[in-house]
GROMACS .gro file of C-alpha atoms in nm:
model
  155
    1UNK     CA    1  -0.595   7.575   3.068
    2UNK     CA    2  -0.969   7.658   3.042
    3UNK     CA    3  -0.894   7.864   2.754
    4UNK     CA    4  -0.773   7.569   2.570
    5UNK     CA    5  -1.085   7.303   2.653
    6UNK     CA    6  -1.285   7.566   2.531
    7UNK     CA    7  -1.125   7.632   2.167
    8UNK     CA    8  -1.071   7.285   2.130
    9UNK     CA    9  -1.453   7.230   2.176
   10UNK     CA   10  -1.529   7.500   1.924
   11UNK     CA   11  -1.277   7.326   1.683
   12UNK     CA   12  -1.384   7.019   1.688
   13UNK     CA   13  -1.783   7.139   1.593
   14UNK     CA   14  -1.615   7.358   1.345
   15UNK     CA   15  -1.751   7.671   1.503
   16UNK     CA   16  -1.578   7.995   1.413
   17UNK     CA   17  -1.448   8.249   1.717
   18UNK     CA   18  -1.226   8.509   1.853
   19UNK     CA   19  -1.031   8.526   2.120
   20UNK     CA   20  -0.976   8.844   2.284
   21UNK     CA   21  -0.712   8.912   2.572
   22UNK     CA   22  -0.800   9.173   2.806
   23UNK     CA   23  -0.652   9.347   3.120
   24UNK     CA   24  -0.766   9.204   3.417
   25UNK     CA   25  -1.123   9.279   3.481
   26UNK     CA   26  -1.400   9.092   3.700
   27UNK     CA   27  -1.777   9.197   3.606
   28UNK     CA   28  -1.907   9.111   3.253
   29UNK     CA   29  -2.003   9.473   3.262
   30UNK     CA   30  -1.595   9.569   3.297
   31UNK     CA   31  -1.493   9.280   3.025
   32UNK     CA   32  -1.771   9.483   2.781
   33UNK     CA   33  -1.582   9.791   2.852
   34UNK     CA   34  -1.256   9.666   2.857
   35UNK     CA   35  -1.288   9.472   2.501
   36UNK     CA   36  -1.523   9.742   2.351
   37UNK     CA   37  -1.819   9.535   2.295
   38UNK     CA   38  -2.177   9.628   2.377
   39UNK     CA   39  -2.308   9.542   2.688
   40UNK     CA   40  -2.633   9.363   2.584
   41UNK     CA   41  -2.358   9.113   2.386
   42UNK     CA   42  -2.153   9.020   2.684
   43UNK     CA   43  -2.358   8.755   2.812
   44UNK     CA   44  -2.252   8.664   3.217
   45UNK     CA   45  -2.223   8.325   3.356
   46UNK     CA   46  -2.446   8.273   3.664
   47UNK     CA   47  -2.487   8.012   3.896
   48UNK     CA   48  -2.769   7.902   4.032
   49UNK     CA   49  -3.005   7.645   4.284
   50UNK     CA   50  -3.285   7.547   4.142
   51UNK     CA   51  -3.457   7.295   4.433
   52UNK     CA   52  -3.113   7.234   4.547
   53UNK     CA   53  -2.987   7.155   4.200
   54UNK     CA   54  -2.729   7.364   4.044
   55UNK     CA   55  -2.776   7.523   3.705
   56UNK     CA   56  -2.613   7.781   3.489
   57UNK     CA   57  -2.787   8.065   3.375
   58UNK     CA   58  -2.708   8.293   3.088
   59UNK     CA   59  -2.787   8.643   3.028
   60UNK     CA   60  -2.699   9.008   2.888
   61UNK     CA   61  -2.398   9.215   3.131
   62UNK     CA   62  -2.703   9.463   3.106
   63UNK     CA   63  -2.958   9.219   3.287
   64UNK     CA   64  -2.997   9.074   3.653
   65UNK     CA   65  -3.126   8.710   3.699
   66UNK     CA   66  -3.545   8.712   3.769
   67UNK     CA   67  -3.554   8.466   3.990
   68UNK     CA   68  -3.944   8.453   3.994
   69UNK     CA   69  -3.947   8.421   3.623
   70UNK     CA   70  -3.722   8.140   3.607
   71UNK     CA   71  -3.954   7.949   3.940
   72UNK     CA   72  -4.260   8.018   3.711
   73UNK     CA   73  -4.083   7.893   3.387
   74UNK     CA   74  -3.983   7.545   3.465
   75UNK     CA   75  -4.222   7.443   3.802
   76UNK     CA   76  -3.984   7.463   4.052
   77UNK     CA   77  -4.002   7.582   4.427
   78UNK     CA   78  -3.721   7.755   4.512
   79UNK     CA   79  -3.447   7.910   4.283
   80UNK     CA   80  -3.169   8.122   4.463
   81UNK     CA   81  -2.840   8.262   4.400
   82UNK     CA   82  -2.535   7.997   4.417
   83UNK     CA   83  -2.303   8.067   4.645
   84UNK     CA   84  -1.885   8.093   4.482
   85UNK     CA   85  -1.822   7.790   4.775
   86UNK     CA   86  -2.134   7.541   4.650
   87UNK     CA   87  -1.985   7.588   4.273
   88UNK     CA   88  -1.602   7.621   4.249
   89UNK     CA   89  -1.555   7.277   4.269
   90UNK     CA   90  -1.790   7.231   3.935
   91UNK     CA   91  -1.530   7.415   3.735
   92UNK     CA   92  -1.155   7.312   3.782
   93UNK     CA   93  -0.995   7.460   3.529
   94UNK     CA   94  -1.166   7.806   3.523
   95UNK     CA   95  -1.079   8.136   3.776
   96UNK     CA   96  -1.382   8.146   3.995
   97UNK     CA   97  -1.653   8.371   3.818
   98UNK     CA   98  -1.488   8.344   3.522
   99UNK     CA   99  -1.650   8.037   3.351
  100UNK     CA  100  -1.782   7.999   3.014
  101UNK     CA  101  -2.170   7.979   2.958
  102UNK     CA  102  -2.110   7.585   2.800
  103UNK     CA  103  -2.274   7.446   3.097
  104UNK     CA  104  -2.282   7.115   2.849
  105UNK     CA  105  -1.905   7.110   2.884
  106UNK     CA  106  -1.953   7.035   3.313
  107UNK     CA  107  -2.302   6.822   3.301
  108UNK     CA  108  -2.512   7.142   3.360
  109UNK     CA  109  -2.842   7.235   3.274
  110UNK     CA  110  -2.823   7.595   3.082
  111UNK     CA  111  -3.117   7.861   3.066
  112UNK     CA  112  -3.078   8.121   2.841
  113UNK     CA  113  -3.222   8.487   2.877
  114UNK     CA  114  -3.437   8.545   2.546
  115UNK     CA  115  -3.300   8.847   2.519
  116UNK     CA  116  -2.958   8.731   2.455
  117UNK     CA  117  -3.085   8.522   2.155
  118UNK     CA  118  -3.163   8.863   1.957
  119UNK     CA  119  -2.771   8.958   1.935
  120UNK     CA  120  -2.624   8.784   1.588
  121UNK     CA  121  -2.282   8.740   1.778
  122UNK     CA  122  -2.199   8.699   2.166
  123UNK     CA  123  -1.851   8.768   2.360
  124UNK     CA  124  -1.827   8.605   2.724
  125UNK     CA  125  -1.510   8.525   2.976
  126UNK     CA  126  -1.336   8.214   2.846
  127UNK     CA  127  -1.252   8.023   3.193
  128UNK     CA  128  -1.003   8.340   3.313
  129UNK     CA  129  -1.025   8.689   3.400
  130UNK     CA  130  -0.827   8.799   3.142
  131UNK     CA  131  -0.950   8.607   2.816
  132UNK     CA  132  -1.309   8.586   2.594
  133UNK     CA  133  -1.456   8.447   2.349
  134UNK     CA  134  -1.684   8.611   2.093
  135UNK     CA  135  -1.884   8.393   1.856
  136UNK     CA  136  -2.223   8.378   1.637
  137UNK     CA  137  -2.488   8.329   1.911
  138UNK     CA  138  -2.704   8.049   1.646
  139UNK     CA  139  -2.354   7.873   1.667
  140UNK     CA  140  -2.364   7.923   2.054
  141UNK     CA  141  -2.692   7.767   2.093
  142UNK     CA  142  -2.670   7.493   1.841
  143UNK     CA  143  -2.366   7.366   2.084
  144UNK     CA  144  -2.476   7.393   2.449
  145UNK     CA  145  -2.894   7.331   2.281
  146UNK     CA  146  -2.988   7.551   2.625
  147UNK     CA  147  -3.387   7.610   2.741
  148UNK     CA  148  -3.470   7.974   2.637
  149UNK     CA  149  -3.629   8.131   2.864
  150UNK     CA  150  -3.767   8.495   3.030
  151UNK     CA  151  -3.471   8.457   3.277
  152UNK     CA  152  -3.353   8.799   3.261
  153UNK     CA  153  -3.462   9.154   3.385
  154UNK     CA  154  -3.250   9.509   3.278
  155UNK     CA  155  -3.038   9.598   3.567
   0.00000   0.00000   0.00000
């Protein structure tokens, strides 16, 4: 249950949440709708290579991944989109597309958009297509201790 390695995480570090079933949906931008929360505080879970290492990066429902931005931020040479095949086996216990943005929970590095870092609280999918989490976004970042960067452009 991905749900369940997730709460227990948040337990553990005393973090306060809410978990928020949902109808079947499979863009961040539907889960926003579907739960009734902004899009700019549905932050999406994407996967990326980053000189043929994978990383997750984390952003606003409202915001693509700049992919130029994120070569410029941290030196590297090529950054692309990760294919669903070269990351499904990272997460085991989560519906592919549907994992939460702890990349700290499967040994990932995690970049954050700096816009997301301006919302006070932060909802994303919880390991299924049917389940999120919303939580204080300081609480967020004092877990997973991501690099903030300008990783984001509005879609």
């Amino acid at each position: 249950m991905p749900l369940n390695k997730l709460i227990d995480y948040l337990d553990d570090h005393d973090k306060k949440y809410i978990v928020v079933k949902h109808s079947p949906v499979f863009t961040a931008q539907e889960v926003a709708a579907s739960a009734h929360i902004p899009g700019k505080n549905m932050a999406k879970t994407v996967m990326v290579k980053v000189d043929d290492a994978m990383m997750m990066v984390v952003l606003p429902s409202t915001h693509n991944v700049d992919f130029d931005s994120i070569k410029e931020a941290i030196g590297a040479n090529e950054v692309e989109l990760a294919s669903e095949e070269e990351f499904e086996e990272l997460f085991p216990d989560c519906e592919l597309g549907a994992m939460p943005p702890f990349g700290n929970l499967y040994d990932l590095e995690t970049l954050v958009a700096e816009s997301l870092t301006e919302d006070e609280e932060i909802a994303f999918n919880a390991g299924t297509h049917k389940e999120l989490v919303k939580m204080n976004y300081r609480d967020f970042e004092e877990l997973v201790e991501p690099k903030i960067l300008p990783v984001g452009v509005r879609a």
